[in-house]
Short mmCIF file of C-alpha atoms and ligand atoms in Angstrom, two decimals:
data_model
loop_
_atom_site.label_atom_id
_atom_site.label_comp_id
_atom_site.label_asym_id
_atom_site.label_seq_id
_atom_site.Cartn_x
_atom_site.Cartn_y
_atom_site.Cartn_z
CA UNK A 1 56.10 -11.23 -54.42
CA UNK A 2 53.05 -12.75 -52.73
CA UNK A 3 51.78 -10.87 -49.74
CA UNK A 4 52.31 -12.51 -46.38
CA UNK A 5 49.36 -13.21 -44.13
CA UNK A 6 50.68 -10.80 -41.52
CA UNK A 7 50.42 -7.23 -42.72
CA UNK A 8 52.27 -5.86 -39.68
CA UNK A 9 54.74 -7.51 -37.36
CA UNK A 10 56.29 -5.82 -34.36
CA UNK A 11 59.43 -7.59 -33.17
CA UNK A 12 60.90 -6.81 -29.77
CA UNK A 13 59.89 -3.16 -30.00
CA UNK A 14 60.99 -0.88 -27.18
CA UNK A 15 60.82 2.88 -26.80
CA UNK A 16 62.99 4.53 -24.19
CA UNK A 17 62.47 8.29 -24.11
CA UNK A 18 65.28 10.79 -23.88
CA UNK A 19 64.60 11.24 -20.14
CA UNK A 20 65.28 7.54 -19.62
CA UNK A 21 61.62 6.54 -19.24
CA UNK A 22 60.69 3.21 -20.86
CA UNK A 23 57.22 3.68 -22.37
CA UNK A 24 57.13 0.43 -24.36
CA UNK A 25 59.11 -2.70 -23.57
CA UNK A 26 59.71 -5.79 -25.70
CA UNK A 27 56.44 -5.50 -27.60
CA UNK A 28 55.79 -8.43 -29.96
CA UNK A 29 52.72 -8.62 -32.15
CA UNK A 30 51.50 -10.06 -35.43
CA UNK A 31 48.56 -8.38 -37.15
CA UNK A 32 46.80 -10.30 -39.91
CA UNK A 33 45.61 -8.57 -43.07
CA UNK A 34 42.08 -7.27 -42.53
CA UNK A 35 42.12 -7.87 -38.80
CA UNK A 36 40.58 -5.53 -36.21
CA UNK A 37 43.19 -5.34 -33.45
CA UNK A 38 42.74 -3.27 -30.31
CA UNK A 39 45.36 -2.03 -27.86
CA UNK A 40 43.65 -1.91 -24.49
CA UNK A 41 45.10 -0.58 -21.26
CA UNK A 42 44.95 2.20 -18.70
CA UNK A 43 46.10 5.70 -19.50
CA UNK A 44 49.86 5.95 -19.75
CA UNK A 45 50.51 2.27 -20.54
CA UNK A 46 52.15 3.02 -23.91
CA UNK A 47 49.29 2.62 -26.42
CA UNK A 48 49.80 5.91 -28.25
CA UNK A 49 53.57 5.50 -28.26
CA UNK A 50 53.20 2.09 -29.92
CA UNK A 51 50.74 3.44 -32.47
CA UNK A 52 53.04 6.37 -33.27
CA UNK A 53 55.86 3.94 -34.00
CA UNK A 54 53.65 1.96 -36.38
CA UNK A 55 52.66 5.20 -38.11
CA UNK A 56 56.27 6.38 -38.27
CA UNK A 57 55.80 9.52 -36.15
CA UNK A 58 58.15 8.01 -33.60
CA UNK A 59 60.99 5.51 -33.93
CA UNK A 60 61.61 2.50 -31.70
CA UNK A 61 64.84 2.51 -29.72
CA UNK A 62 64.97 -1.24 -30.24
CA UNK A 63 63.28 -3.81 -32.46
CA UNK A 64 61.86 -4.01 -35.96
CA UNK A 65 58.55 -3.14 -37.58
CA UNK A 66 57.74 -5.26 -40.62
CA UNK A 67 55.12 -4.42 -43.24
CA UNK A 68 54.35 -7.39 -45.47
CA UNK A 69 57.55 -8.92 -44.17
CA UNK A 70 59.71 -5.90 -45.08
CA UNK A 71 61.44 -3.76 -42.46
CA UNK A 72 59.88 -0.28 -42.47
CA UNK A 73 61.42 0.93 -39.21
CA UNK A 74 63.24 3.77 -40.98
CA UNK A 75 60.49 4.68 -43.49
CA UNK A 76 58.96 8.17 -43.01
CA UNK A 77 55.22 8.33 -42.21
CA UNK A 78 54.12 9.52 -45.66
CA UNK A 79 55.83 6.52 -47.29
CA UNK A 80 53.82 4.06 -45.20
CA UNK A 81 50.38 2.91 -46.45
CA UNK A 82 49.01 3.88 -43.07
CA UNK A 83 46.72 6.68 -41.90
CA UNK A 84 45.81 7.75 -38.38
CA UNK A 85 42.65 9.09 -36.77
CA UNK A 86 43.31 10.89 -33.49
CA UNK A 87 41.01 11.54 -30.56
CA UNK A 88 41.16 15.30 -31.21
CA UNK A 89 39.66 15.63 -34.64
CA UNK A 90 42.23 18.23 -35.77
CA UNK A 91 40.17 19.46 -38.71
CA UNK A 92 41.07 22.74 -40.41
CA UNK A 93 38.43 25.15 -39.05
CA UNK A 94 38.68 27.63 -41.95
CA UNK A 95 38.06 24.98 -44.62
CA UNK A 96 34.75 23.37 -45.49
CA UNK A 97 34.22 19.62 -45.28
CA UNK A 98 35.17 18.97 -48.91
CA UNK A 99 38.43 20.91 -48.56
CA UNK A 100 39.25 19.18 -45.30
CA UNK A 101 38.94 15.75 -46.85
CA UNK A 102 40.49 16.68 -50.22
CA UNK A 103 43.52 18.35 -48.63
CA UNK A 104 45.84 15.33 -48.75
CA UNK A 105 44.80 14.40 -52.30
CA UNK A 106 45.42 17.94 -53.53
CA UNK A 107 48.88 17.79 -52.01
CA UNK A 108 49.44 14.67 -54.09
CA UNK A 109 48.37 16.66 -57.18
CA UNK A 110 45.47 14.34 -57.97
CA UNK A 111 43.04 15.42 -60.71
CA UNK A 112 40.02 17.51 -59.68
CA UNK A 113 37.37 15.07 -60.93
CA UNK A 114 39.01 12.11 -59.24
CA UNK A 115 39.22 14.03 -55.96
CA UNK A 116 35.52 14.96 -56.18
CA UNK A 117 34.58 11.34 -56.79
CA UNK A 118 36.70 10.03 -53.91
CA UNK A 119 35.46 12.62 -51.43
CA UNK A 120 31.86 11.81 -52.36
CA UNK A 121 32.51 8.12 -51.83
CA UNK A 122 34.05 8.48 -48.36
CA UNK A 123 31.34 10.91 -47.28
CA UNK A 124 28.79 8.24 -48.12
CA UNK A 125 30.82 5.74 -46.19
CA UNK A 126 30.73 7.84 -43.01
CA UNK A 127 27.10 8.72 -43.54
CA UNK A 128 27.63 12.39 -44.36
CA UNK A 129 26.59 12.48 -48.04
CA UNK A 130 25.92 16.00 -49.23
CA UNK A 131 27.98 17.64 -46.48
CA UNK A 132 30.70 18.91 -48.89
CA UNK A 133 30.01 22.62 -48.48
CA UNK A 134 29.24 22.70 -44.77
CA UNK A 135 31.71 24.44 -42.50
CA UNK A 136 33.39 22.50 -39.70
CA UNK A 137 31.88 24.72 -37.00
CA UNK A 138 28.31 23.64 -37.90
CA UNK A 139 29.04 19.97 -37.16
CA UNK A 140 28.49 18.08 -33.91
CA UNK A 141 31.40 16.29 -32.25
CA UNK A 142 30.29 12.99 -33.74
CA UNK A 143 30.04 14.45 -37.23
CA UNK A 144 33.45 16.07 -36.94
CA UNK A 145 34.93 12.74 -35.99
CA UNK A 146 33.28 11.16 -39.04
CA UNK A 147 34.98 13.79 -41.20
CA UNK A 148 38.30 12.94 -39.55
CA UNK A 149 37.71 9.26 -40.38
CA UNK A 150 36.72 10.17 -43.97
CA UNK A 151 39.87 12.25 -44.30
CA UNK A 152 41.99 9.25 -43.31
CA UNK A 153 40.05 6.78 -45.49
CA UNK A 154 40.21 8.92 -48.62
CA UNK A 155 43.89 8.03 -48.91
CA UNK A 156 42.85 4.38 -49.21
CA UNK A 157 45.34 3.21 -46.60
CA UNK A 158 46.04 -0.49 -46.10
CA UNK A 159 46.04 0.10 -42.38
CA UNK A 160 43.94 2.56 -40.41
CA UNK A 161 45.20 3.51 -36.96
CA UNK A 162 42.60 4.92 -34.58
CA UNK A 163 43.80 6.45 -31.31
CA UNK A 164 40.84 6.68 -28.91
CA UNK A 165 38.76 8.11 -31.79
CA UNK A 166 35.53 8.11 -29.78
CA UNK A 167 37.02 9.31 -26.51
CA UNK A 168 35.59 12.83 -26.77
CA UNK A 169 32.04 11.73 -27.65
CA UNK A 170 29.16 11.22 -25.25
CA UNK A 171 28.09 7.67 -24.39
CA UNK A 172 25.18 7.40 -26.83
CA UNK A 173 27.17 8.75 -29.77
CA UNK A 174 30.10 6.52 -28.81
CA UNK A 175 27.92 3.39 -28.93
CA UNK A 176 26.53 4.39 -32.33
CA UNK A 177 29.96 5.10 -33.76
CA UNK A 178 31.31 1.80 -32.42
CA UNK A 179 28.76 -0.07 -34.50
CA UNK A 180 29.40 2.10 -37.56
CA UNK A 181 33.16 1.79 -37.32
CA UNK A 182 32.87 -1.98 -37.06
CA UNK A 183 30.56 -2.03 -40.11
CA UNK A 184 33.02 0.17 -42.01
CA UNK A 185 35.84 -2.19 -41.15
CA UNK A 186 33.87 -5.18 -42.42
CA UNK A 187 32.88 -3.36 -45.61
CA UNK A 188 36.33 -1.98 -46.47
CA UNK A 189 38.30 -5.08 -45.51
CA UNK A 190 41.28 -2.98 -44.43
CA UNK A 191 43.27 -3.56 -41.28
CA UNK A 192 42.26 -1.52 -38.22
CA UNK A 193 44.52 -0.99 -35.24
CA UNK A 194 42.41 0.64 -32.58
CA UNK A 195 43.41 2.14 -29.24
CA UNK A 196 41.12 2.45 -26.25
CA UNK A 197 41.20 2.36 -22.47
CA UNK A 198 37.55 1.22 -22.46
CA UNK A 199 37.31 -2.54 -22.02
CA UNK A 200 33.71 -2.76 -23.19
CA UNK A 201 34.60 -0.97 -26.42
CA UNK A 202 37.50 -3.37 -26.98
CA UNK A 203 35.37 -6.45 -26.27
CA UNK A 204 32.56 -5.46 -28.66
CA UNK A 205 34.67 -4.32 -31.62
CA UNK A 206 37.83 -6.40 -31.86
CA UNK A 207 38.99 -9.61 -33.50
CA UNK A 208 42.07 -9.51 -31.30
CA UNK A 209 42.84 -7.57 -28.14
CA UNK A 210 46.29 -6.67 -26.86
CA UNK A 211 46.04 -5.91 -23.14
CA UNK A 212 48.83 -3.59 -21.99
CA UNK A 213 50.08 -2.35 -18.65
CA UNK A 214 53.11 -0.18 -17.97
CA UNK A 215 54.59 -0.60 -21.44
CA UNK A 216 54.29 -4.36 -21.51
CA UNK A 217 51.88 -6.76 -23.18
CA UNK A 218 49.91 -8.65 -20.54
CA UNK A 219 47.88 -10.84 -22.89
CA UNK A 220 46.96 -11.16 -26.55
CA UNK A 221 43.76 -12.96 -27.47
CA UNK A 222 40.22 -12.87 -28.79
CA UNK A 223 37.68 -10.99 -26.66
CA UNK A 224 36.41 -14.39 -25.41
CA UNK A 225 39.93 -15.52 -24.43
CA UNK A 226 40.65 -12.32 -22.60
CA UNK A 227 37.35 -12.38 -20.74
CA UNK A 228 37.15 -16.08 -19.93
CA UNK A 229 40.80 -16.99 -19.57
CA UNK A 230 42.68 -13.98 -18.23
CA UNK A 231 46.37 -14.84 -17.92
CA UNK A 232 47.05 -12.82 -14.81
CA UNK A 233 45.35 -10.81 -12.08
CA UNK A 234 45.90 -7.54 -13.94
CA UNK A 235 43.92 -8.73 -16.97
CA UNK A 236 41.21 -10.30 -14.83
CA UNK A 237 40.80 -7.08 -12.89
CA UNK A 238 40.95 -4.78 -15.91
CA UNK A 239 38.48 -6.75 -18.04
CA UNK A 240 34.98 -6.84 -16.63
CA UNK A 241 34.16 -7.11 -12.96
CA UNK A 242 35.92 -9.77 -10.99
CA UNK A 243 36.31 -11.19 -7.55
CA UNK A 244 39.99 -11.98 -7.17
CA UNK A 245 41.25 -14.09 -4.26
CA UNK A 246 44.58 -15.52 -3.20
CA UNK A 247 44.38 -19.21 -2.42
CA UNK A 248 45.93 -22.66 -2.61
CA UNK A 249 45.19 -25.94 -4.38
CA UNK A 250 44.20 -28.43 -1.69
CA UNK A 251 43.62 -31.47 -3.90
CA UNK A 252 42.93 -32.61 -7.46
CA UNK A 253 40.66 -29.97 -9.08
CA UNK A 254 40.06 -28.58 -5.61
CA UNK A 255 40.95 -25.07 -4.54
CA UNK A 256 40.61 -23.23 -1.26
CA UNK A 257 39.99 -19.48 -1.31
CA UNK A 258 37.68 -16.86 0.16
CA UNK A 259 37.22 -19.09 3.21
CA UNK A 260 35.68 -21.96 1.22
CA UNK A 261 36.61 -25.07 -0.70
CA UNK A 262 35.66 -25.20 -4.38
CA UNK A 263 35.79 -27.75 -7.16
CA UNK A 264 37.29 -26.25 -10.30
CA UNK A 265 38.14 -27.30 -13.85
CA UNK A 266 41.75 -26.08 -13.98
CA UNK A 267 44.16 -28.91 -13.31
CA UNK A 268 46.78 -27.23 -11.12
CA UNK A 269 49.02 -29.34 -8.83
CA UNK A 270 48.12 -29.65 -5.17
CA UNK A 271 49.93 -27.16 -2.93
CA UNK A 272 50.26 -24.50 -5.65
CA UNK A 273 49.65 -20.93 -4.51
CA UNK A 274 46.93 -19.56 -6.75
CA UNK A 275 44.95 -16.54 -7.74
CA UNK A 276 41.28 -17.43 -8.21
CA UNK A 277 39.03 -15.26 -10.39
CA UNK A 278 35.26 -15.50 -10.09
CA UNK A 279 33.01 -13.24 -12.15
CA UNK A 280 30.10 -11.70 -10.19
CA UNK A 281 27.59 -13.25 -12.63
CA UNK A 282 28.96 -16.73 -11.87
CA UNK A 283 28.02 -16.61 -8.20
CA UNK A 284 24.57 -17.79 -7.14
CA UNK A 285 22.91 -16.64 -3.94
CA UNK A 286 21.53 -19.61 -1.99
CA UNK A 287 20.18 -20.39 1.43
CA UNK A 288 23.03 -20.13 4.00
CA UNK A 289 23.27 -23.92 4.41
CA UNK A 290 23.51 -24.60 0.68
CA UNK A 291 26.43 -22.38 -0.26
CA UNK A 292 30.13 -23.19 -0.37
CA UNK A 293 30.58 -20.00 1.63
CA UNK A 294 28.26 -17.87 3.74
CA UNK A 295 28.00 -14.23 4.64
CA UNK A 296 25.90 -11.17 5.27
CA UNK A 297 24.66 -8.78 2.59
CA UNK A 298 26.21 -5.33 3.08
CA UNK A 299 24.93 -3.51 0.00
CA UNK A 300 22.47 -3.93 -2.86
CA UNK A 301 22.54 -1.68 -5.94
CA UNK A 302 20.08 -1.93 -8.82
CA UNK A 303 22.02 -1.72 -12.09
CA UNK A 304 19.18 -1.80 -14.62
CA UNK A 305 19.36 -5.45 -15.68
CA UNK A 306 20.66 -6.95 -12.47
CA UNK A 307 21.37 -6.22 -8.83
CA UNK A 308 24.91 -5.85 -7.62
CA UNK A 309 25.01 -7.48 -4.21
CA UNK A 310 28.00 -7.22 -1.90
CA UNK A 311 28.41 -9.85 0.78
CA UNK A 312 30.86 -9.84 3.67
CA UNK A 313 32.03 -13.40 4.25
CA UNK A 314 34.48 -13.53 7.14
CA UNK A 315 37.45 -11.41 6.06
CA UNK A 316 36.37 -11.49 2.43
CA UNK A 317 34.14 -9.24 0.40
CA UNK A 318 32.30 -10.90 -2.46
CA UNK A 319 30.50 -9.08 -5.27
CA UNK A 320 27.58 -10.86 -6.94
CA UNK A 321 25.37 -9.99 -9.90
CA UNK A 322 21.90 -11.38 -9.56
CA UNK A 323 18.54 -10.80 -11.20
CA UNK A 324 16.98 -11.44 -7.77
CA UNK A 325 17.18 -8.71 -5.17
CA UNK A 326 18.42 -9.16 -1.61
CA UNK A 327 18.23 -7.01 1.51
CA UNK A 328 21.08 -5.52 3.47
CA UNK A 329 21.55 -7.71 6.54
CA UNK A 330 20.33 -10.91 4.81
CA UNK A 331 22.29 -14.01 5.75
CA UNK A 332 23.05 -15.83 2.51
CA UNK A 333 25.03 -18.70 1.05
CA UNK A 334 27.07 -18.39 -2.14
CA UNK A 335 27.63 -21.08 -4.71
CA UNK A 336 29.99 -21.24 -7.68
CA UNK A 337 29.97 -24.00 -10.30
CA UNK A 338 33.39 -25.43 -11.29
CA UNK A 339 33.42 -23.70 -14.68
CA UNK A 340 32.75 -20.36 -13.01
CA UNK A 341 36.15 -20.45 -11.34
CA UNK A 342 39.30 -19.47 -13.18
CA UNK A 343 42.53 -20.54 -11.49
CA UNK A 344 45.89 -18.97 -12.23
CA UNK A 345 49.22 -19.74 -10.68
CA UNK A 346 49.94 -16.90 -8.24
CA UNK A 347 52.55 -14.44 -9.30
CA UNK A 348 55.47 -14.13 -6.94
CA UNK A 349 55.05 -10.68 -5.50
CA UNK A 350 58.05 -10.72 -3.19
CA UNK A 351 59.90 -7.41 -3.40
CA UNK A 352 63.61 -7.73 -4.08
CA UNK A 353 66.00 -4.82 -4.00
CA UNK A 354 69.71 -4.14 -3.62
CA UNK A 355 71.07 -2.53 -0.46
CA UNK A 356 74.54 -1.04 -0.02
CA UNK A 357 77.18 -1.09 2.63
CA UNK A 358 78.14 2.55 3.14
CA UNK A 359 81.42 4.24 4.18
CA UNK A 360 80.42 3.93 7.85
CA UNK A 361 80.24 0.17 7.32
CA UNK A 362 76.49 0.25 7.86
CA UNK A 363 73.75 -1.09 5.64
CA UNK A 364 71.94 1.57 3.66
CA UNK A 365 69.01 1.84 1.27
CA UNK A 366 68.01 4.99 -0.57
CA UNK A 367 70.50 6.97 1.52
CA UNK A 368 68.99 5.78 4.81
CA UNK A 369 70.82 3.58 7.28
CA UNK A 370 69.06 0.35 8.15
CA UNK A 371 69.07 -0.90 11.70
CA UNK A 372 70.42 -4.27 10.84
CA UNK A 373 73.42 -6.19 12.00
CA UNK A 374 75.87 -6.63 9.14
CA UNK A 375 77.90 -9.11 11.14
CA UNK A 376 74.96 -11.50 10.99
CA UNK A 377 74.63 -11.16 7.23
CA UNK A 378 78.34 -11.54 6.48
CA UNK A 379 79.29 -14.85 8.07
CA UNK A 380 82.37 -14.75 10.28
CA UNK A 381 82.68 -10.99 10.20
CA UNK A 382 83.15 -8.76 13.23
CA UNK A 383 83.71 -5.10 14.02
CA UNK A 384 86.98 -3.62 15.26
CA UNK A 385 87.28 -0.83 17.86
CA UNK A 386 86.60 1.76 15.10
CA UNK A 387 83.34 -0.07 14.29
CA UNK A 388 84.77 -1.08 10.92
CA UNK A 389 83.86 -4.45 9.56
CA UNK A 390 86.50 -7.17 9.35
CA UNK A 391 86.12 -10.44 7.47
CA UNK A 392 86.81 -13.89 8.92
CA UNK A 393 90.56 -13.40 8.31
CA UNK A 394 90.55 -10.12 10.22
CA UNK A 395 90.92 -8.04 7.04
CA UNK A 396 89.02 -4.82 6.47
CA UNK A 397 85.99 -5.39 4.25
CA UNK A 398 85.73 -3.20 1.16
CA UNK A 399 82.13 -1.87 0.91
CA UNK A 400 82.44 -1.83 -2.90
CA UNK A 401 82.88 -5.60 -2.91
CA UNK A 402 79.80 -6.32 -0.83
CA UNK A 403 76.52 -6.96 -2.66
CA UNK A 404 73.46 -7.60 -0.56
CA UNK A 405 69.85 -8.02 -1.65
CA UNK A 406 66.85 -7.56 0.55
CA UNK A 407 63.51 -9.33 0.14
CA UNK A 408 60.25 -8.15 1.67
CA UNK A 409 56.79 -9.64 1.34
CA UNK A 410 54.02 -7.24 0.15
CA UNK A 411 52.04 -7.62 3.38
CA UNK A 412 55.07 -6.51 5.41
CA UNK A 413 55.27 -3.01 3.93
CA UNK A 414 53.25 -0.19 5.47
CA UNK A 415 52.11 2.86 3.57
CA UNK A 416 51.82 6.36 4.99
CA UNK A 417 50.59 9.56 3.38
CA UNK A 418 53.40 11.40 5.15
CA UNK A 419 56.13 10.63 2.62
CA UNK A 420 58.65 12.77 4.57
CA UNK A 421 58.27 10.81 7.80
CA UNK A 422 61.71 9.76 9.01
CA UNK A 423 60.64 6.09 9.16
CA UNK A 424 59.90 6.14 5.41
CA UNK A 425 62.48 4.18 3.42
CA UNK A 426 61.32 5.25 -0.03
CA UNK A 427 58.37 7.18 -1.41
CA UNK A 428 56.41 6.92 -4.64
CA UNK A 429 53.02 7.04 -6.23
CA UNK A 430 50.37 4.36 -6.63
CA UNK A 431 50.20 3.20 -10.24
CA UNK A 432 47.97 0.16 -9.97
CA UNK A 433 45.58 -1.44 -7.53
CA UNK A 434 43.71 -4.72 -7.49
CA UNK A 435 41.16 -5.74 -4.89
CA UNK A 436 41.81 -9.25 -3.59
CA UNK A 437 38.66 -9.81 -1.54
CA UNK A 438 40.19 -9.03 1.84
CA UNK A 439 42.94 -6.58 0.88
CA UNK A 440 44.21 -4.43 -1.97
CA UNK A 441 47.37 -5.19 -3.90
CA UNK A 442 49.16 -1.98 -4.91
CA UNK A 443 52.00 -1.21 -7.29
CA UNK A 444 54.04 1.77 -6.13
CA UNK A 445 56.28 3.52 -8.66
CA UNK A 446 59.02 4.72 -6.33
CA UNK A 447 61.30 7.73 -6.78
CA UNK A 448 64.15 5.25 -7.33
CA UNK A 449 62.46 4.01 -10.50
CA UNK A 450 61.85 0.59 -8.96
CA UNK A 451 58.31 -0.65 -8.42
CA UNK A 452 57.25 -2.05 -5.06
CA UNK A 453 54.25 -4.27 -4.47
CA UNK A 454 52.39 -3.60 -1.25
CA UNK A 455 49.35 -5.33 0.24
CA UNK A 456 47.14 -3.13 2.36
CA UNK A 457 43.63 -3.55 3.68
CA UNK A 458 42.80 0.12 3.17
CA UNK A 459 41.71 1.75 -0.07
CA UNK A 460 44.13 4.32 -1.47
CA UNK A 461 43.67 6.12 -4.77
CA UNK A 462 45.54 5.77 -8.01
CA UNK A 463 48.23 8.47 -8.12
CA UNK A 464 48.36 8.91 -4.30
CA UNK A 465 51.84 9.75 -3.07
CA UNK A 466 52.83 7.39 -0.28
CA UNK A 467 55.85 6.64 1.86
CA UNK A 468 56.84 3.00 2.40
CA UNK A 469 57.85 1.83 5.86
CA UNK A 470 59.50 -1.55 6.35
CA UNK A 471 60.32 -2.78 9.83
CA UNK A 472 63.79 -4.34 10.22
CA UNK A 473 62.35 -7.68 11.33
CA UNK A 474 60.49 -7.96 8.01
CA UNK A 475 63.58 -7.62 5.84
CA UNK A 476 65.46 -10.71 4.75
CA UNK A 477 69.01 -10.15 3.54
CA UNK A 478 71.09 -12.30 1.27
CA UNK A 479 74.77 -11.83 0.61
CA UNK A 480 75.73 -12.23 -3.05
CA UNK A 481 79.13 -13.76 -3.62
P1 LIG B 1 48.76 5.88 -23.48
O1 LIG B 1 48.50 6.26 -24.90
O2 LIG B 1 48.64 4.41 -23.23
O3 LIG B 1 47.95 6.67 -22.50
P2 LIG B 1 51.40 6.94 -24.00
O4 LIG B 1 51.95 6.01 -25.01
O5 LIG B 1 50.93 8.26 -24.49
O6 LIG B 1 50.30 6.22 -23.13
O7 LIG B 1 52.52 7.24 -22.90
C1 LIG B 1 53.16 6.20 -22.21
C2 LIG B 1 54.09 6.80 -21.17
O8 LIG B 1 55.17 7.46 -21.81
C3 LIG B 1 53.41 7.85 -20.29
O9 LIG B 1 53.86 7.65 -18.96
C4 LIG B 1 53.92 9.16 -20.84
O10 LIG B 1 54.00 10.13 -19.82
C5 LIG B 1 55.30 8.78 -21.34
N1 LIG B 1 55.73 9.63 -22.45
C6 LIG B 1 55.07 9.86 -23.60
N2 LIG B 1 55.77 10.65 -24.42
C7 LIG B 1 56.93 10.94 -23.77
C8 LIG B 1 58.12 11.71 -24.08
N3 LIG B 1 58.23 12.33 -25.24
N4 LIG B 1 59.10 11.75 -23.16
C9 LIG B 1 59.00 11.08 -21.98
N5 LIG B 1 57.92 10.33 -21.62
C10 LIG B 1 56.90 10.26 -22.50
MG1 LIG B 2 47.14 7.69 -25.65
#
């Protein structure tokens, strides 16, 4: 049978843990033979879980994993032509380097001479020739990680999985190892699936990047695609530095955002609500009269090869990278060429959630009564002398039969650090934040398991526990028939 071009295919893979938590959701991916694919995303987004399923250490609760077109979902790890390098080197401390690398081959009862030859070869490959008799404790972190890589490569896997393999190394060593790993990949021609939360690492090493957030794929593409054409605000914010603004298309190839009007290259219909992404290096500082927008410099930081200049322009904050310095207090103009603007259709961030009618015939959410008139939501209804709700025919309404959803815009939710305040409807922790020029957009993982999106002008921290307050006048209710 001829080998298919895709060495690995993941089809609709999900992993729901025993506690009900969904770590990976509907993950679809094709990996070509010999490709260098990187899973990139913040801590906790499901990278390791996905890798463990490919390796066979964990099983998907849904979906199929194909190797060369064959389903291997039920194959144990040692039957898969796959080896894994973990962030923690996990070498055997009481064995020398030779024994550490030879361990797996000895288990397979391979001949002594063949083992010696193979160990020598992989030690050369990781630049540790002659290290056979050294003990693990005499090696630096970088050298130990090379041994871990050699130990995986000695099995001659078709696929090498690397889970944040450089995460424990210092910056200089990490940069060196990035280059060496990439060279190793090119030399060996085997498929690498690499995991990192470091966007720069992903951009420099990969043929293909899979950007993940909260168990879901956000975008798959080449490093250039991901950087230049992010598909949503999450990707734009996570990859590189970005100015991200909400805006609207005001004409053909014309967008309005950040208090200015800009010509762009993305052909999006007039009237569309948009998210505009502008990289700091694509903004030029001009004289105030020559810019599309104007403002006052509020900070200047020298970053080695450029200055990072922050400008307050009306309500908006704009970050610029420039090789020319500026002074705090300078009045400047800012100019962006059409191809420096990336326009995306705005995501609908309206929060939608179900509310219940309780036994007291009042509206309730998360066990708290809402101060809302049910008679206005249920047309023709009225209350009797016992305050029970009657329908238009005068019959008692059964709360079980009433389904009402509530919608709230992100800017109409307030956050408080006093999660026990009686005004708080639901509490949770901040799992994501994106700066939008004049406010932050937050994702709150609530105790109910449902995420809320909240816009707030103040900076909160990832992981902060917050209570959400929604005023009655900002809730819109819809009765479901
Ligand atoms: P990453 O490698 O991207 O940092 P992981 O794949 O390790 O993320 O974890 C994804 C999410 O799944 C995390 O929120 C983690 O707490 C959760 N998780 C991992 N293993 C388990 C488990 N055995 N039971 C329940 N939740 C888990
Ligand atoms: Mg991980």
